[in-house]
Amino acid sequence: MITTKTPVLIRMHDQDNVAVVGNDGGLPAGTEVAPGLTLREGVPQSHKVALVDLAAGDVVRRYNVVIGYAKEALPAGSWVNENRLRLPDAPSLADLPMATAPKPDWAPLAGYTFEGFRNPDGSVGTRNILAISTTVQCVSGVVDFAVKRIKETLLPRYPNVDDVVGIEHTYGCGVAIDAPGAEVPIRTLRHISQNPNFGGEVMVVSLGCEKLQPERLMPPGSIPLTVGTSAAAQPKDNESPWGVLDVVCLQDQQHVGFASMIEHILRQAEQHLKRLNVRQRETVPASELVVGMQCGGSDAFSGITANPVLGFASDLLVRAGATVMFSEVTEVRDGIAQLTARAATPAVAQALINEMDWYDQYLARGGADRSANTTPGNKRGGLSNIVEKAMGSISKSGSAPISGVLSPGARLNGQRGLVYAATPASDFICGTLQLAAGMNVHIFTTGRGTPYGLAACPVIKVATRSDLARRWHDLMDVNAGEIADGKQTIESMGWAMFELLLDVASGRRRTWAEQWQLHNSLALFNPAPVT
Ligand code: CA
């Protein structure tokens, strides 16, 4: 553990003219942090110190990137914080390097496996969950009631099924459903119902009069045609035929009273539970992992410890043939030139630019820009602005070529390797959109701390600092702060993360969020108007 007795400054690049205080609790004024460098004022943990005398207007460089310009003279030893920096303009989307970075010469990583649930469409689930989709918020109370009743009365009879989850949301009515942008929330809901952890079983609860009619949510062809991998696994009794949408409509004439609705939902749910229950975990290659990476409640340690660990693990996953998604448009916007250079092809680079451009316009329509991203907690954690935050966030993506780009709410369609799934940075919206893309395991890094979890998918939470990991010892699954403490390296923790992913995917290990059943609500991204 780093104590205040041993001053620690963390510098990311030898061109940087600031470094970050590593000590828990920060360092007081007068501390000699390096030979000839004394703090002119107290500097909190994870905040920046000027290493040289900076004049007003001078560039401030971290990660060898200009993160801002000094608003005033900042002599060496000064605290460099958000009030003393001017934000650079967003980089232009013109004349970017297109797929120019050399491709890494990596040996494939063979022989790694996990125990997963193979689905009829070839995807693999890490959990075996019955999802009940909904067309509209109006039905949520009824679905909540039904899910509770299913868990109490039906689920104990189907021990191979892990859970029952209502896919509830605020969309479906009172929205401009034909407006440009409405396709984003609609396809998000459709694709979530097809998430690998739901085993290809789709059932929908509808109100009846809503704008998002069941056939619009799940048009013909979006329901899996075959379920089960053997004849023995085929359903018996009078179950719904394959490929036909299973809808319980609350306004249907057949329903007289609330009990009738609940009984109908339970009857239909049981058909799906029967089929899910015959599924068994089988050994599958690590290439079947679809890992969604995200950060939230970030601090200046995010880019020093946890996110580089994810980057290392991401490269291992790519070498193993798996799929890794990174997201959060406003947190990569300032690094767009790095990303377009790393694109596998010029077409992928152009797709990245198109997503940035769409999001710039989306923010501008709302009278905002990327600078609206940073939070009070980010700033307390030493992140002065969105440029500095973005440089830490991007390090999650490691060094693999970017092989594909997904628009918000789109689903993976054969892409493998490192994929950029364009989403807002909002934790719940990003997680929701990564579920729609087909994520089967989620990794989430945090410096300030968040108890974030999802009902549909295991979430591995990684603390960026040991202080957070100690205080939240029963919420954080991994302590990447051990890197700053000198106990681990990015490489050793990256390998441990890769192994942990296989264990969590196999169900051998439950995350803290699973253990406590901490689930955030799904949050749709709806760029279209409400009425
Ligand atoms: Ca986030």
Short mmCIF file of C-alpha atoms and ligand atoms in Angstrom, two decimals:
data_model
loop_
_atom_site.label_atom_id
_atom_site.label_comp_id
_atom_site.label_asym_id
_atom_site.label_seq_id
_atom_site.Cartn_x
_atom_site.Cartn_y
_atom_site.Cartn_z
CA MET A 1 0.00 0.00 0.00
CA ILE A 2 1.24 3.47 -0.84
CA THR A 3 1.38 5.69 2.23
CA THR A 4 1.79 9.44 2.40
CA LYS A 5 5.33 8.79 3.65
CA THR A 6 6.47 7.83 0.16
CA PRO A 7 5.33 10.41 -2.38
CA VAL A 8 4.28 8.76 -5.64
CA LEU A 9 3.86 10.64 -8.92
CA ILE A 10 2.57 8.69 -11.92
CA ARG A 11 3.60 9.99 -15.33
CA MET A 12 2.12 8.28 -18.38
CA HIS A 13 4.62 9.38 -21.06
CA ASP A 14 8.05 11.00 -21.03
CA GLN A 15 6.68 13.95 -23.03
CA ASP A 16 4.07 14.69 -20.34
CA ASN A 17 4.48 17.92 -18.36
CA VAL A 18 2.06 16.83 -15.62
CA ALA A 19 1.94 13.70 -13.43
CA VAL A 20 -0.71 12.32 -11.10
CA VAL A 21 -0.42 11.94 -7.30
CA GLY A 22 -0.71 8.25 -6.44
CA ASN A 23 -0.96 8.43 -2.67
CA ASP A 24 -4.19 7.64 -0.80
CA GLY A 25 -5.45 10.92 0.64
CA GLY A 26 -3.20 13.03 -1.61
CA LEU A 27 -0.07 14.97 -0.59
CA PRO A 28 0.28 18.19 1.44
CA ALA A 29 1.91 21.45 0.36
CA GLY A 30 5.67 21.39 0.80
CA THR A 31 6.08 17.69 -0.04
CA GLU A 32 9.17 17.05 -2.13
CA VAL A 33 7.65 14.74 -4.75
CA ALA A 34 10.78 14.43 -6.90
CA PRO A 35 14.31 15.82 -6.64
CA GLY A 36 13.93 19.59 -6.91
CA LEU A 37 10.12 19.45 -7.24
CA THR A 38 8.10 20.58 -4.22
CA LEU A 39 4.32 20.89 -4.09
CA ARG A 40 3.26 24.53 -3.90
CA GLU A 41 -0.14 23.50 -2.52
CA GLY A 42 -1.92 20.37 -1.33
CA VAL A 43 -2.84 18.03 -4.20
CA PRO A 44 -5.53 15.32 -3.78
CA GLN A 45 -4.98 11.72 -4.84
CA SER A 46 -5.27 11.17 -8.62
CA HIS A 47 -4.91 14.90 -9.33
CA LYS A 48 -2.22 16.43 -11.53
CA VAL A 49 0.96 18.29 -10.60
CA ALA A 50 2.83 20.62 -12.98
CA LEU A 51 6.29 19.11 -13.48
CA VAL A 52 7.73 22.26 -15.07
CA ASP A 53 6.85 25.95 -15.04
CA LEU A 54 3.85 26.50 -17.32
CA ALA A 55 3.02 29.97 -18.67
CA ALA A 56 -0.55 31.03 -19.41
CA GLY A 57 -1.57 29.47 -22.74
CA ASP A 58 1.02 26.67 -22.58
CA VAL A 59 -0.07 23.20 -23.59
CA VAL A 60 -0.69 20.68 -20.82
CA ARG A 61 0.25 17.21 -21.94
CA ARG A 62 -0.78 13.84 -20.45
CA TYR A 63 -0.68 10.46 -22.30
CA ASN A 64 1.48 12.52 -24.71
CA VAL A 65 -1.75 14.23 -25.76
CA VAL A 66 -2.68 17.90 -25.35
CA ILE A 67 -5.41 17.68 -22.72
CA GLY A 68 -5.72 21.46 -22.40
CA TYR A 69 -4.06 24.89 -22.19
CA ALA A 70 -3.01 26.59 -18.95
CA LYS A 71 -5.45 29.43 -18.20
CA GLU A 72 -2.86 31.09 -15.94
CA ALA A 73 0.80 30.72 -15.05
CA LEU A 74 1.27 27.38 -13.27
CA PRO A 75 4.75 27.13 -11.74
CA ALA A 76 6.25 23.67 -11.22
CA GLY A 77 4.62 22.00 -8.22
CA SER A 78 1.21 23.61 -8.85
CA TRP A 79 -2.05 21.67 -8.73
CA VAL A 80 -3.37 21.43 -12.32
CA ASN A 81 -7.14 21.06 -12.16
CA GLU A 82 -10.24 21.70 -14.27
CA ASN A 83 -10.45 25.37 -13.26
CA ARG A 84 -6.95 26.06 -14.54
CA LEU A 85 -7.27 24.39 -17.96
CA ARG A 86 -8.95 25.47 -21.17
CA LEU A 87 -10.54 22.66 -23.21
CA PRO A 88 -9.11 22.14 -26.71
CA ASP A 89 -11.53 22.13 -29.64
CA ALA A 90 -12.84 18.73 -30.73
CA PRO A 91 -10.60 17.24 -33.42
CA SER A 92 -11.88 17.61 -36.98
CA LEU A 93 -13.48 14.59 -38.65
CA ALA A 94 -11.79 15.46 -41.94
CA ASP A 95 -8.41 14.23 -43.17
CA LEU A 96 -8.07 11.47 -40.59
CA PRO A 97 -5.65 8.57 -41.01
CA MET A 98 -7.65 5.70 -42.48
CA ALA A 99 -6.52 2.19 -41.45
CA THR A 100 -2.88 3.28 -41.52
CA ALA A 101 -1.60 1.73 -38.25
CA PRO A 102 0.58 -1.37 -38.65
CA LYS A 103 -1.33 -4.55 -37.76
CA PRO A 104 0.05 -6.40 -34.74
CA ASP A 105 1.85 -9.63 -35.56
CA TRP A 106 0.17 -11.82 -32.97
CA ALA A 107 0.10 -15.56 -32.58
CA PRO A 108 -3.44 -16.86 -32.07
CA LEU A 109 -4.22 -17.92 -28.53
CA ALA A 110 -5.51 -21.48 -28.71
CA GLY A 111 -6.84 -23.98 -26.19
CA TYR A 112 -8.87 -21.70 -23.90
CA THR A 113 -12.46 -22.73 -23.27
CA PHE A 114 -15.44 -22.07 -21.06
CA GLU A 115 -18.66 -23.87 -20.22
CA GLY A 116 -21.55 -22.19 -22.00
CA PHE A 117 -25.08 -22.74 -23.31
CA ARG A 118 -24.97 -23.21 -27.08
CA ASN A 119 -27.93 -21.54 -28.82
CA PRO A 120 -29.76 -22.57 -32.00
CA ASP A 121 -28.33 -19.54 -33.86
CA GLY A 122 -24.76 -20.53 -32.94
CA SER A 123 -24.29 -17.91 -30.23
CA VAL A 124 -23.42 -19.00 -26.69
CA GLY A 125 -25.02 -17.93 -23.45
CA THR A 126 -23.16 -17.60 -20.16
CA ARG A 127 -26.41 -17.74 -18.19
CA ASN A 128 -29.69 -19.53 -18.90
CA ILE A 129 -32.38 -16.92 -18.35
CA LEU A 130 -36.05 -16.63 -19.33
CA ALA A 131 -36.67 -13.10 -20.60
CA ILE A 132 -40.18 -11.69 -20.86
CA SER A 133 -40.15 -8.88 -23.38
CA THR A 134 -42.64 -6.04 -23.21
CA THR A 135 -43.92 -3.67 -25.87
CA VAL A 136 -44.78 -0.79 -23.55
CA GLN A 137 -44.25 0.52 -20.03
CA CYS A 138 -48.01 0.13 -19.28
CA VAL A 139 -47.57 -3.62 -18.70
CA SER A 140 -44.55 -3.36 -16.37
CA GLY A 141 -46.45 -3.62 -13.10
CA VAL A 142 -48.24 -6.74 -14.31
CA VAL A 143 -45.00 -8.27 -15.61
CA ASP A 144 -43.24 -7.51 -12.30
CA PHE A 145 -46.03 -9.31 -10.47
CA ALA A 146 -45.89 -12.25 -12.86
CA VAL A 147 -42.09 -12.54 -12.70
CA LYS A 148 -42.24 -12.67 -8.90
CA ARG A 149 -44.93 -15.36 -9.07
CA ILE A 150 -42.93 -17.35 -11.67
CA LYS A 151 -39.85 -17.25 -9.45
CA GLU A 152 -41.85 -18.46 -6.46
CA THR A 153 -43.93 -21.17 -8.07
CA LEU A 154 -42.39 -22.30 -11.39
CA LEU A 155 -38.66 -21.66 -11.32
CA PRO A 156 -37.90 -24.20 -8.53
CA ARG A 157 -39.20 -26.92 -10.89
CA TYR A 158 -36.70 -25.94 -13.62
CA PRO A 159 -33.34 -26.03 -11.89
CA ASN A 160 -31.25 -25.52 -15.04
CA VAL A 161 -32.82 -22.09 -15.53
CA ASP A 162 -30.89 -19.37 -13.69
CA ASP A 163 -33.45 -16.59 -13.55
CA VAL A 164 -36.53 -14.91 -14.99
CA VAL A 165 -36.20 -11.31 -16.13
CA GLY A 166 -38.78 -8.79 -17.31
CA ILE A 167 -37.42 -6.62 -20.14
CA GLU A 168 -39.11 -3.44 -18.96
CA HIS A 169 -38.64 0.05 -20.32
CA THR A 170 -40.31 3.43 -20.73
CA TYR A 171 -40.80 3.18 -24.49
CA GLY A 172 -43.73 1.90 -26.56
CA CYS A 173 -46.35 4.65 -26.44
CA GLY A 174 -46.42 8.44 -26.21
CA VAL A 175 -43.52 8.48 -28.67
CA ALA A 176 -43.08 9.67 -32.26
CA ILE A 177 -42.68 6.12 -33.45
CA ASP A 178 -42.19 6.95 -37.14
CA ALA A 179 -39.66 9.74 -36.54
CA PRO A 180 -36.04 9.32 -37.66
CA GLY A 181 -34.24 7.81 -34.70
CA ALA A 182 -37.21 5.77 -33.42
CA GLU A 183 -35.65 2.68 -34.96
CA VAL A 184 -32.90 2.89 -32.32
CA PRO A 185 -35.05 2.04 -29.26
CA ILE A 186 -37.20 -0.41 -31.26
CA ARG A 187 -34.30 -2.45 -32.58
CA THR A 188 -32.62 -2.27 -29.18
CA LEU A 189 -35.61 -4.02 -27.59
CA ARG A 190 -35.82 -6.55 -30.43
CA HIS A 191 -32.14 -7.39 -30.18
CA ILE A 192 -32.16 -7.62 -26.38
CA SER A 193 -34.82 -10.34 -26.65
CA GLN A 194 -32.32 -12.20 -28.87
CA ASN A 195 -29.42 -11.86 -26.40
CA PRO A 196 -27.43 -15.14 -26.13
CA ASN A 197 -28.24 -15.44 -22.42
CA PHE A 198 -31.96 -15.87 -23.24
CA GLY A 199 -31.53 -19.11 -25.19
CA GLY A 200 -33.53 -18.15 -28.26
CA GLU A 201 -36.81 -18.15 -26.31
CA VAL A 202 -38.90 -15.06 -26.99
CA MET A 203 -42.17 -14.20 -25.28
CA VAL A 204 -43.81 -10.80 -25.28
CA VAL A 205 -46.36 -9.16 -23.00
CA SER A 206 -48.32 -6.43 -24.79
CA LEU A 207 -51.05 -4.06 -23.62
CA GLY A 208 -52.91 -3.97 -26.95
CA CYS A 209 -53.43 -0.33 -27.90
CA GLU A 210 -49.78 0.81 -27.81
CA LYS A 211 -47.85 2.26 -30.73
CA LEU A 212 -45.16 -0.39 -30.55
CA GLN A 213 -47.29 -3.35 -31.62
CA PRO A 214 -45.78 -6.82 -31.06
CA GLU A 215 -45.36 -7.39 -34.80
CA ARG A 216 -43.35 -4.19 -35.05
CA LEU A 217 -41.17 -5.17 -32.10
CA MET A 218 -40.60 -8.68 -33.48
CA PRO A 219 -41.31 -8.72 -37.23
CA PRO A 220 -41.48 -12.03 -39.12
CA GLY A 221 -38.08 -13.65 -39.20
CA SER A 222 -36.90 -12.26 -35.88
CA ILE A 223 -38.12 -15.26 -33.89
CA PRO A 224 -35.77 -18.26 -33.81
CA LEU A 225 -37.17 -21.11 -35.91
CA THR A 226 -35.52 -23.97 -34.07
CA VAL A 227 -34.80 -24.47 -30.43
CA GLY A 228 -32.95 -27.32 -28.76
CA THR A 229 -30.03 -29.28 -30.08
CA SER A 230 -31.43 -32.81 -30.13
CA ALA A 231 -34.69 -34.59 -30.78
CA ALA A 232 -34.95 -35.29 -27.07
CA ALA A 233 -34.78 -31.58 -26.45
CA GLN A 234 -37.76 -30.83 -28.71
CA PRO A 235 -40.84 -29.62 -26.90
CA LYS A 236 -43.81 -31.79 -26.17
CA ASP A 237 -47.40 -30.92 -25.23
CA ASN A 238 -49.29 -28.18 -27.03
CA GLU A 239 -46.47 -25.66 -27.19
CA SER A 240 -46.24 -22.72 -29.55
CA PRO A 241 -44.95 -23.70 -32.96
CA TRP A 242 -41.47 -22.43 -33.80
CA GLY A 243 -41.15 -19.08 -35.37
CA VAL A 244 -44.53 -17.83 -34.19
CA LEU A 245 -44.48 -14.87 -31.86
CA ASP A 246 -45.73 -15.79 -28.38
CA VAL A 247 -47.73 -12.77 -27.19
CA VAL A 248 -49.83 -12.30 -24.09
CA CYS A 249 -52.08 -9.28 -24.74
CA LEU A 250 -53.61 -7.81 -21.59
CA GLN A 251 -56.50 -6.08 -23.41
CA ASP A 252 -57.49 -9.34 -25.09
CA GLN A 253 -61.20 -10.21 -24.65
CA GLN A 254 -60.30 -13.52 -23.03
CA HIS A 255 -58.99 -11.75 -19.93
CA VAL A 256 -61.58 -11.19 -17.24
CA GLY A 257 -59.73 -9.79 -14.28
CA PHE A 258 -56.10 -9.48 -13.27
CA ALA A 259 -55.76 -13.12 -12.21
CA SER A 260 -56.55 -14.19 -15.77
CA MET A 261 -53.65 -12.11 -17.12
CA ILE A 262 -51.20 -13.50 -14.57
CA GLU A 263 -52.36 -17.06 -15.21
CA HIS A 264 -51.87 -16.58 -18.96
CA ILE A 265 -48.35 -15.18 -18.54
CA LEU A 266 -47.43 -18.09 -16.22
CA ARG A 267 -48.86 -20.66 -18.61
CA GLN A 268 -46.83 -19.28 -21.51
CA ALA A 269 -43.71 -18.79 -19.41
CA GLU A 270 -43.79 -22.44 -18.40
CA GLN A 271 -43.55 -23.54 -22.04
CA HIS A 272 -40.35 -21.56 -22.42
CA LEU A 273 -39.00 -22.72 -19.05
CA LYS A 274 -39.43 -26.34 -20.12
CA ARG A 275 -37.29 -25.80 -23.20
CA LEU A 276 -34.68 -23.72 -21.40
CA ASN A 277 -34.44 -26.36 -18.67
CA VAL A 278 -33.23 -29.10 -21.01
CA ARG A 279 -30.21 -27.04 -22.00
CA GLN A 280 -26.86 -28.00 -20.49
CA ARG A 281 -23.56 -26.21 -20.36
CA GLU A 282 -21.02 -27.60 -22.79
CA THR A 283 -17.34 -26.85 -23.38
CA VAL A 284 -16.99 -24.14 -26.01
CA PRO A 285 -13.94 -22.22 -27.22
CA ALA A 286 -13.11 -18.85 -25.67
CA SER A 287 -13.90 -17.38 -29.10
CA GLU A 288 -17.59 -17.55 -28.14
CA LEU A 289 -17.14 -14.81 -25.54
CA VAL A 290 -18.78 -11.51 -26.42
CA VAL A 291 -17.37 -9.09 -23.87
CA GLY A 292 -18.81 -5.61 -23.43
CA MET A 293 -16.39 -3.16 -21.81
CA GLN A 294 -17.43 0.01 -20.10
CA CYS A 295 -16.30 2.50 -17.47
CA GLY A 296 -18.33 4.66 -15.13
CA GLY A 297 -17.58 6.87 -12.18
CA SER A 298 -14.11 7.24 -13.69
CA ASP A 299 -11.10 8.94 -12.14
CA ALA A 300 -7.55 9.67 -13.21
CA PHE A 301 -6.56 6.15 -12.14
CA SER A 302 -8.97 4.63 -14.68
CA GLY A 303 -6.46 5.27 -17.45
CA ILE A 304 -3.48 4.16 -15.32
CA THR A 305 -4.70 0.88 -13.84
CA ALA A 306 -8.11 -0.63 -14.66
CA ASN A 307 -8.60 0.44 -18.27
CA PRO A 308 -5.10 -0.63 -19.42
CA VAL A 309 -5.79 -4.02 -17.74
CA LEU A 310 -8.94 -4.29 -19.84
CA GLY A 311 -6.91 -3.30 -22.88
CA PHE A 312 -4.42 -6.09 -22.22
CA ALA A 313 -7.24 -8.59 -21.63
CA SER A 314 -8.98 -7.32 -24.78
CA ASP A 315 -5.89 -8.12 -26.86
CA LEU A 316 -5.83 -11.65 -25.35
CA LEU A 317 -9.52 -12.09 -26.18
CA VAL A 318 -8.99 -10.93 -29.75
CA ARG A 319 -6.06 -13.36 -30.10
CA ALA A 320 -8.38 -16.11 -28.82
CA GLY A 321 -10.91 -15.25 -31.52
CA ALA A 322 -13.46 -13.69 -29.19
CA THR A 323 -15.48 -10.52 -29.67
CA VAL A 324 -14.82 -7.45 -27.54
CA MET A 325 -16.88 -4.29 -27.68
CA PHE A 326 -15.93 -0.84 -26.52
CA SER A 327 -18.33 2.07 -26.72
CA GLU A 328 -19.16 5.50 -25.25
CA VAL A 329 -18.92 7.98 -28.15
CA THR A 330 -18.11 11.12 -26.15
CA GLU A 331 -15.27 9.21 -24.46
CA VAL A 332 -13.53 8.34 -27.70
CA ARG A 333 -14.38 11.49 -29.71
CA ASP A 334 -11.10 13.20 -28.81
CA GLY A 335 -9.13 10.12 -29.81
CA ILE A 336 -10.81 9.60 -33.17
CA ALA A 337 -7.51 9.82 -35.07
CA GLN A 338 -6.10 6.91 -33.04
CA LEU A 339 -9.21 4.86 -33.79
CA THR A 340 -9.45 5.54 -37.51
CA ALA A 341 -5.74 4.69 -37.82
CA ARG A 342 -6.36 1.40 -36.01
CA ALA A 343 -9.37 0.48 -38.18
CA ALA A 344 -8.86 -2.80 -40.03
CA THR A 345 -10.01 -1.26 -43.32
CA PRO A 346 -10.81 2.24 -44.65
CA ALA A 347 -14.52 1.26 -44.63
CA VAL A 348 -14.34 0.59 -40.88
CA ALA A 349 -12.56 3.92 -40.38
CA GLN A 350 -15.33 5.67 -42.32
CA ALA A 351 -17.99 3.93 -40.23
CA LEU A 352 -16.26 5.25 -37.09
CA ILE A 353 -16.29 8.78 -38.51
CA ASN A 354 -19.98 8.43 -39.44
CA GLU A 355 -20.88 7.49 -35.86
CA MET A 356 -18.88 10.42 -34.43
CA ASP A 357 -20.51 12.81 -36.92
CA TRP A 358 -24.01 11.55 -36.12
CA TYR A 359 -23.35 12.00 -32.41
CA ASP A 360 -21.86 15.50 -32.85
CA GLN A 361 -25.10 16.49 -34.60
CA TYR A 362 -27.25 14.77 -31.98
CA LEU A 363 -25.50 16.73 -29.21
CA ALA A 364 -25.65 19.99 -31.18
CA ARG A 365 -29.44 19.61 -31.64
CA GLY A 366 -29.66 19.55 -27.85
CA GLY A 367 -27.41 22.58 -27.47
CA ALA A 368 -24.52 20.55 -26.03
CA ASP A 369 -21.19 19.10 -27.01
CA ARG A 370 -18.78 16.44 -25.75
CA SER A 371 -17.75 18.60 -22.79
CA ALA A 372 -21.14 17.84 -21.20
CA ASN A 373 -19.81 14.34 -20.44
CA THR A 374 -17.63 14.91 -17.35
CA THR A 375 -19.25 14.71 -13.91
CA PRO A 376 -18.47 16.36 -10.58
CA GLY A 377 -17.12 12.98 -9.44
CA ASN A 378 -14.81 12.71 -12.46
CA LYS A 379 -13.38 16.14 -11.59
CA ARG A 380 -12.95 15.25 -7.93
CA GLY A 381 -11.17 12.15 -9.20
CA GLY A 382 -8.65 14.30 -11.06
CA LEU A 383 -10.14 14.18 -14.56
CA SER A 384 -10.07 17.81 -15.61
CA ASN A 385 -12.01 17.50 -18.86
CA ILE A 386 -13.32 15.17 -21.53
CA VAL A 387 -10.00 14.98 -23.39
CA GLU A 388 -8.22 13.58 -20.35
CA LYS A 389 -11.16 11.29 -19.60
CA ALA A 390 -11.26 10.03 -23.20
CA MET A 391 -7.56 9.13 -23.24
CA GLY A 392 -8.12 6.91 -20.19
CA SER A 393 -11.34 5.46 -21.56
CA ILE A 394 -9.81 4.52 -24.92
CA SER A 395 -7.08 2.48 -23.23
CA LYS A 396 -9.76 -0.20 -22.61
CA SER A 397 -9.55 -1.02 -26.30
CA GLY A 398 -5.96 -2.31 -26.14
CA SER A 399 -4.04 -2.37 -29.37
CA ALA A 400 -5.97 -4.72 -31.66
CA PRO A 401 -7.20 -3.50 -35.04
CA ILE A 402 -10.85 -2.35 -34.96
CA SER A 403 -12.65 -4.90 -37.08
CA GLY A 404 -16.19 -3.56 -37.08
CA VAL A 405 -18.57 -0.78 -36.03
CA LEU A 406 -22.14 -1.08 -34.75
CA SER A 407 -24.67 1.75 -34.72
CA PRO A 408 -26.69 2.21 -31.51
CA GLY A 409 -29.01 -0.75 -30.95
CA ALA A 410 -27.52 -2.83 -33.78
CA ARG A 411 -26.65 -6.47 -33.21
CA LEU A 412 -23.41 -8.24 -34.01
CA ASN A 413 -23.79 -9.96 -37.34
CA GLY A 414 -20.79 -12.20 -37.71
CA GLN A 415 -18.22 -9.60 -36.63
CA ARG A 416 -15.39 -10.89 -34.43
CA GLY A 417 -12.43 -9.27 -32.79
CA LEU A 418 -12.47 -5.71 -31.48
CA VAL A 419 -15.73 -3.98 -32.38
CA TYR A 420 -16.68 -0.39 -31.73
CA ALA A 421 -20.35 -0.35 -30.64
CA ALA A 422 -21.42 3.30 -30.75
CA THR A 423 -23.39 4.22 -27.62
CA PRO A 424 -23.85 7.11 -25.24
CA ALA A 425 -21.47 6.99 -22.27
CA SER A 426 -24.38 6.81 -19.78
CA ASP A 427 -23.70 3.58 -17.88
CA PHE A 428 -27.23 2.16 -18.11
CA ILE A 429 -27.78 3.16 -21.73
CA CYS A 430 -24.38 1.80 -22.79
CA GLY A 431 -25.02 -1.47 -20.93
CA THR A 432 -28.48 -1.76 -22.50
CA LEU A 433 -27.10 -1.21 -26.00
CA GLN A 434 -24.25 -3.68 -25.46
CA LEU A 435 -26.86 -6.26 -24.37
CA ALA A 436 -28.68 -5.59 -27.63
CA ALA A 437 -25.44 -6.06 -29.56
CA GLY A 438 -25.14 -9.56 -28.07
CA MET A 439 -22.85 -9.18 -25.06
CA ASN A 440 -22.65 -12.28 -22.85
CA VAL A 441 -20.21 -10.91 -20.22
CA HIS A 442 -19.73 -7.31 -19.12
CA ILE A 443 -16.65 -5.72 -17.53
CA PHE A 444 -17.06 -2.38 -15.83
CA THR A 445 -14.25 -0.24 -14.40
CA THR A 446 -14.81 2.45 -11.79
CA GLY A 447 -12.69 4.83 -9.76
CA ARG A 448 -15.31 6.67 -7.76
CA GLY A 449 -17.38 3.48 -7.22
CA THR A 450 -20.76 2.35 -8.51
CA PRO A 451 -22.81 -0.73 -7.54
CA TYR A 452 -23.89 -1.14 -11.19
CA GLY A 453 -25.28 -4.49 -12.31
CA LEU A 454 -27.50 -5.99 -15.03
CA ALA A 455 -30.10 -8.73 -14.64
CA ALA A 456 -29.43 -10.21 -18.08
CA CYS A 457 -25.68 -10.61 -17.93
CA PRO A 458 -22.89 -10.99 -15.36
CA VAL A 459 -21.03 -7.72 -14.69
CA ILE A 460 -17.43 -7.91 -13.45
CA LYS A 461 -16.58 -4.69 -11.64
CA VAL A 462 -13.00 -3.47 -11.47
CA ALA A 463 -11.82 -0.83 -8.99
CA THR A 464 -9.14 1.54 -10.26
CA ARG A 465 -7.80 2.29 -6.75
CA SER A 466 -7.05 0.17 -3.70
CA ASP A 467 -8.82 2.65 -1.43
CA LEU A 468 -12.10 2.00 -3.27
CA ALA A 469 -11.47 -1.78 -3.40
CA ARG A 470 -10.89 -1.85 0.38
CA ARG A 471 -14.02 0.13 1.22
CA TRP A 472 -16.23 -1.65 -1.35
CA HIS A 473 -14.67 -5.08 -0.75
CA ASP A 474 -18.01 -6.86 -1.31
CA LEU A 475 -18.96 -4.96 -4.47
CA MET A 476 -15.73 -4.80 -6.48
CA ASP A 477 -14.65 -8.08 -8.11
CA VAL A 478 -11.13 -6.99 -9.02
CA ASN A 479 -8.73 -4.43 -7.55
CA ALA A 480 -6.64 -2.93 -10.34
CA GLY A 481 -5.24 -0.50 -7.75
CA GLU A 482 -2.65 -3.18 -7.01
CA ILE A 483 -0.86 -1.96 -10.14
CA ALA A 484 -0.41 1.52 -8.67
CA ASP A 485 0.63 -0.16 -5.40
CA GLY A 486 3.40 -2.02 -7.23
CA LYS A 487 1.98 -5.46 -6.37
CA GLN A 488 0.86 -6.39 -9.88
CA THR A 489 1.59 -5.42 -13.44
CA ILE A 490 -0.86 -4.62 -16.22
CA GLU A 491 0.25 -7.86 -17.85
CA SER A 492 -0.29 -10.07 -14.76
CA MET A 493 -3.68 -8.52 -14.07
CA GLY A 494 -4.64 -8.68 -17.75
CA TRP A 495 -4.06 -12.43 -17.77
CA ALA A 496 -5.95 -12.79 -14.47
CA MET A 497 -8.84 -10.84 -16.02
CA PHE A 498 -8.88 -13.16 -19.03
CA GLU A 499 -9.04 -16.22 -16.72
CA LEU A 500 -11.70 -14.57 -14.56
CA LEU A 501 -13.83 -13.93 -17.65
CA LEU A 502 -13.72 -17.66 -18.47
CA ASP A 503 -14.68 -18.55 -14.88
CA VAL A 504 -17.55 -16.07 -14.73
CA ALA A 505 -18.77 -17.06 -18.20
CA SER A 506 -18.78 -20.72 -17.08
CA GLY A 507 -20.87 -19.95 -14.01
CA ARG A 508 -18.02 -21.22 -11.81
CA ARG A 509 -17.80 -17.81 -10.28
CA ARG A 510 -20.61 -15.35 -9.54
CA THR A 511 -19.89 -11.64 -9.54
CA TRP A 512 -20.70 -9.54 -6.48
CA ALA A 513 -23.56 -7.90 -8.39
CA GLU A 514 -24.99 -11.38 -9.05
CA GLN A 515 -24.48 -12.45 -5.47
CA TRP A 516 -26.42 -9.45 -4.12
CA GLN A 517 -28.79 -9.42 -7.12
CA LEU A 518 -28.00 -5.79 -7.88
CA HIS A 519 -29.68 -4.88 -11.16
CA ASN A 520 -29.98 -1.49 -12.75
CA SER A 521 -32.99 -0.80 -14.93
CA LEU A 522 -32.55 -1.04 -18.67
CA ALA A 523 -32.39 2.42 -20.20
CA LEU A 524 -33.19 2.83 -23.89
CA PHE A 525 -31.49 5.38 -26.11
CA ASN A 526 -34.30 7.27 -27.83
CA PRO A 527 -32.97 10.05 -30.04
CA ALA A 528 -36.51 10.65 -31.40
CA PRO A 529 -39.17 12.94 -29.85
CA VAL A 530 -41.84 11.91 -27.37
CA THR A 531 -45.41 13.15 -27.88
CA CA B 1 -20.14 4.74 -18.94
#
